[in-house]
Short mmCIF file of C-alpha atoms in Angstrom, two decimals:
data_model
loop_
_atom_site.label_atom_id
_atom_site.label_comp_id
_atom_site.label_asym_id
_atom_site.label_seq_id
_atom_site.Cartn_x
_atom_site.Cartn_y
_atom_site.Cartn_z
CA MET A 1 -24.96 66.03 17.81
CA LEU A 2 -25.04 65.42 21.57
CA VAL A 3 -28.29 65.86 23.49
CA ARG A 4 -28.69 65.52 27.27
CA ILE A 5 -31.87 63.67 28.30
CA TYR A 6 -32.73 62.93 31.93
CA GLU A 7 -34.06 59.44 32.58
CA GLU A 8 -36.35 60.47 35.46
CA ASN A 9 -38.18 62.90 33.21
CA PRO A 10 -37.26 62.56 29.52
CA ASN A 11 -37.96 65.80 27.64
CA PRO A 12 -40.65 64.97 25.01
CA LYS A 13 -39.08 67.45 22.57
CA PHE A 14 -35.75 65.58 22.62
CA ILE A 15 -37.49 62.18 22.41
CA GLU A 16 -39.35 63.45 19.33
CA GLN A 17 -36.07 64.67 17.85
CA ALA A 18 -34.52 61.20 18.25
CA VAL A 19 -37.61 59.55 16.73
CA ASP A 20 -37.53 61.94 13.79
CA ILE A 21 -33.90 60.99 13.10
CA LEU A 22 -34.78 57.27 13.27
CA ARG A 23 -37.73 57.70 10.91
CA LYS A 24 -35.44 59.35 8.38
CA GLY A 25 -33.09 56.35 8.47
CA GLY A 26 -30.69 57.81 11.03
CA VAL A 27 -28.49 55.97 13.53
CA ILE A 28 -28.43 56.99 17.20
CA ILE A 29 -26.46 56.09 20.33
CA TYR A 30 -28.43 55.89 23.58
CA PRO A 31 -28.23 54.74 27.19
CA THR A 32 -29.78 51.48 28.40
CA ASP A 33 -29.87 49.90 31.85
CA THR A 34 -26.48 48.32 31.02
CA VAL A 35 -24.03 49.63 28.40
CA TYR A 36 -24.59 52.33 25.79
CA GLY A 37 -26.16 51.01 22.59
CA ILE A 38 -26.15 51.97 18.93
CA GLY A 39 -29.27 51.39 16.88
CA CYS A 40 -31.80 52.32 14.23
CA ASP A 41 -35.38 51.65 13.14
CA ILE A 42 -35.79 47.90 12.43
CA THR A 43 -37.78 48.67 9.29
CA ASN A 44 -34.95 50.59 7.60
CA GLN A 45 -32.58 48.25 5.76
CA LYS A 46 -29.98 50.91 4.86
CA ALA A 47 -29.83 52.08 8.49
CA ILE A 48 -29.32 48.47 9.68
CA GLU A 49 -26.43 48.12 7.21
CA ARG A 50 -24.97 51.35 8.58
CA VAL A 51 -25.11 50.06 12.17
CA CYS A 52 -23.36 46.86 11.06
CA LYS A 53 -20.68 48.83 9.20
CA ILE A 54 -19.99 51.09 12.20
CA ARG A 55 -19.72 48.03 14.45
CA GLY A 56 -17.67 46.06 11.89
CA LEU A 57 -20.33 43.32 11.60
CA LYS A 58 -21.63 41.40 8.60
CA PRO A 59 -25.43 41.96 8.43
CA GLU A 60 -26.20 38.33 7.55
CA LYS A 61 -24.08 37.00 10.44
CA SER A 62 -24.59 39.68 13.06
CA ASN A 63 -26.28 39.03 16.40
CA LEU A 64 -28.37 42.17 16.44
CA SER A 65 -31.09 42.39 19.07
CA PHE A 66 -34.36 44.33 19.11
CA ILE A 67 -35.26 46.80 21.84
CA CYS A 68 -39.01 46.63 22.48
CA TYR A 69 -41.15 48.90 24.61
CA ASP A 70 -42.87 46.06 26.47
CA LEU A 71 -43.89 42.41 26.20
CA THR A 72 -46.85 43.10 23.91
CA ASP A 73 -44.37 44.14 21.21
CA ILE A 74 -42.40 40.92 21.07
CA SER A 75 -45.00 38.45 19.77
CA GLN A 76 -44.64 39.73 16.18
CA TYR A 77 -40.96 38.82 16.13
CA THR A 78 -40.90 35.52 18.02
CA LYS A 79 -42.50 32.14 17.55
CA PRO A 80 -45.03 31.30 20.29
CA PHE A 81 -43.52 30.28 23.63
CA ASP A 82 -45.15 28.74 26.68
CA THR A 83 -46.64 30.46 29.72
CA ALA A 84 -43.81 29.36 32.04
CA VAL A 85 -41.39 31.40 29.91
CA PHE A 86 -43.83 34.31 29.77
CA ARG A 87 -44.12 34.36 33.58
CA VAL A 88 -40.36 34.72 33.99
CA LEU A 89 -40.20 37.42 31.32
CA LYS A 90 -42.94 39.35 33.08
CA LYS A 91 -40.92 39.36 36.30
CA ALA A 92 -37.49 39.97 34.74
CA LEU A 93 -38.43 42.70 32.26
CA PRO A 94 -37.85 45.60 31.97
CA GLY A 95 -34.36 44.58 33.07
CA PRO A 96 -30.73 43.89 32.11
CA PHE A 97 -31.38 40.78 30.02
CA THR A 98 -31.32 39.80 26.36
CA PHE A 99 -33.63 36.83 25.76
CA ILE A 100 -33.01 34.76 22.62
CA PHE A 101 -36.15 33.36 21.00
CA ASN A 102 -37.00 31.38 17.90
CA ALA A 103 -37.67 34.11 15.35
CA SER A 104 -40.96 34.57 13.54
CA GLY A 105 -40.88 34.79 9.72
CA GLN A 106 -40.80 38.58 10.07
CA VAL A 107 -37.22 38.75 11.38
CA PRO A 108 -35.12 37.41 8.46
CA LYS A 109 -37.01 39.77 6.13
CA LEU A 110 -36.16 42.73 8.34
CA LEU A 111 -32.52 41.83 8.92
CA SER A 112 -31.76 40.14 5.56
CA THR A 113 -30.30 37.24 7.47
CA LYS A 114 -30.95 33.52 7.53
CA LYS A 115 -30.88 33.49 11.32
CA LYS A 116 -33.68 31.57 12.94
CA THR A 117 -33.34 33.31 16.31
CA VAL A 118 -33.76 36.84 17.61
CA GLY A 119 -32.53 38.59 20.75
CA ILE A 120 -35.10 40.76 22.52
CA ARG A 121 -34.29 43.51 25.04
CA ILE A 122 -36.65 45.59 27.16
CA PRO A 123 -34.18 47.72 29.12
CA ASP A 124 -35.12 49.32 32.41
CA ASN A 125 -34.38 52.77 31.01
CA ASN A 126 -37.06 55.37 30.31
CA ILE A 127 -35.12 57.21 27.61
CA VAL A 128 -34.75 54.38 25.12
CA ARG A 129 -38.17 52.90 25.92
CA GLU A 130 -39.89 56.26 25.33
CA ILE A 131 -38.08 56.52 21.98
CA VAL A 132 -39.30 53.04 20.97
CA LYS A 133 -42.83 53.80 22.18
CA GLU A 134 -42.95 57.05 20.19
CA LEU A 135 -41.42 55.41 17.12
CA GLY A 136 -44.10 52.72 17.14
CA ASN A 137 -41.82 49.74 16.51
CA PRO A 138 -38.61 48.29 17.96
CA ILE A 139 -35.10 49.47 17.20
CA VAL A 140 -32.21 47.23 16.23
CA THR A 141 -29.47 47.47 18.84
CA SER A 142 -25.82 46.59 19.34
CA SER A 143 -23.47 47.51 22.21
CA ILE A 144 -20.93 50.30 21.95
CA ARG A 145 -17.65 48.52 22.53
CA ASP A 146 -14.36 50.12 23.47
CA GLU A 147 -11.23 49.48 21.41
CA ASP A 148 -9.46 48.76 24.68
CA ASP A 149 -10.37 45.17 25.57
CA ILE A 150 -9.62 45.76 29.23
CA ILE A 151 -12.24 48.53 29.43
CA GLU A 152 -14.51 46.67 26.96
CA TYR A 153 -17.39 49.19 27.00
CA SER A 154 -17.36 52.99 26.75
CA THR A 155 -19.25 54.62 29.62
CA ASP A 156 -18.76 58.39 29.22
CA PRO A 157 -21.30 59.87 26.76
CA GLU A 158 -19.03 62.84 25.95
CA LEU A 159 -16.18 60.53 24.96
CA ILE A 160 -18.63 58.34 23.01
CA HIS A 161 -19.78 61.48 21.16
CA GLU A 162 -16.17 62.47 20.41
CA LYS A 163 -15.52 59.05 18.90
CA TYR A 164 -18.77 58.59 16.96
CA GLU A 165 -19.99 62.09 16.06
CA GLU A 166 -18.94 61.71 12.40
CA LEU A 167 -20.52 58.23 12.15
CA VAL A 168 -23.95 58.63 13.76
CA ASP A 169 -26.69 61.26 13.68
CA LEU A 170 -27.28 61.65 17.40
CA VAL A 171 -25.66 60.68 20.70
CA ILE A 172 -27.94 60.85 23.74
CA ASP A 173 -26.23 61.74 26.98
CA GLY A 174 -28.24 59.92 29.64
CA GLY A 175 -25.44 60.08 32.22
CA TYR A 176 -22.62 57.60 32.71
CA GLY A 177 -23.34 54.12 31.34
CA ASP A 178 -22.51 50.80 32.93
CA ASN A 179 -19.60 48.69 31.72
CA ILE A 180 -21.31 45.36 32.30
CA ALA A 181 -23.48 44.13 29.42
CA SER A 182 -26.85 42.38 29.69
CA THR A 183 -27.16 38.74 30.69
CA VAL A 184 -27.99 36.72 27.57
CA VAL A 185 -30.52 33.92 28.08
CA ASP A 186 -31.44 31.38 25.39
CA VAL A 187 -35.07 30.24 25.67
CA THR A 188 -35.34 28.62 22.23
CA SER A 189 -35.69 25.14 23.76
CA GLY A 190 -38.32 26.24 26.28
CA GLU A 191 -35.66 26.02 29.04
CA PHE A 192 -33.61 28.93 30.36
CA GLU A 193 -29.96 28.66 29.37
CA VAL A 194 -27.63 31.50 30.32
CA VAL A 195 -25.17 31.91 27.44
CA ARG A 196 -23.47 35.05 28.79
CA GLU A 197 -23.36 36.16 32.41
CA GLY A 198 -23.90 39.90 32.62
CA LYS A 199 -25.63 42.40 34.87
CA GLY A 200 -28.92 40.49 35.27
CA VAL A 201 -29.22 37.64 37.78
CA LEU A 202 -31.71 35.21 36.23
CA GLU A 203 -32.06 32.97 39.33
CA ALA A 204 -33.88 35.82 41.06
CA TYR A 205 -36.81 35.38 38.63
CA LEU A 206 -37.03 31.61 38.16
#
């Protein structure tokens, strides 16, 4: 199923439809402020396993991130961090970054992993943030990659739908996606360490 949602003014009916699918354990594909993502409700173990299977990942080893609505959401999933980090987050988010934190005890239980870290995203995209807000908790997310390594990421929602319609419950057409992923920043040591250069320029916020 392919549904067109406009970022400037997301139709509440379509947002509700996406949330309903997530609550029932469904998997959806959606736009972010970088590349298209695939995800599910973080509280649904079977749905998380489905996302991993579609992406060819092992659940216990996968680097899945959480999409949160805003900064108030993240404290449940991360260990406390200092105010200097918080100040940068406040300036940089919503934005094209994935910040890696030390995970709270909640995360391994949700992801059935032994990982001690968690990636958090708050994309600057109204569609996915409205879905998360309406759902009431974050969604697990992974990027939609292209089989062609030169292209790396699929950007056309209609082509994404063609490829994934049998595998997922809903593809949201939010217009063409980007083909540059988020900048990944490790803050587990209290310092900012860029581990993958992407769309976000961290220096602008330090």
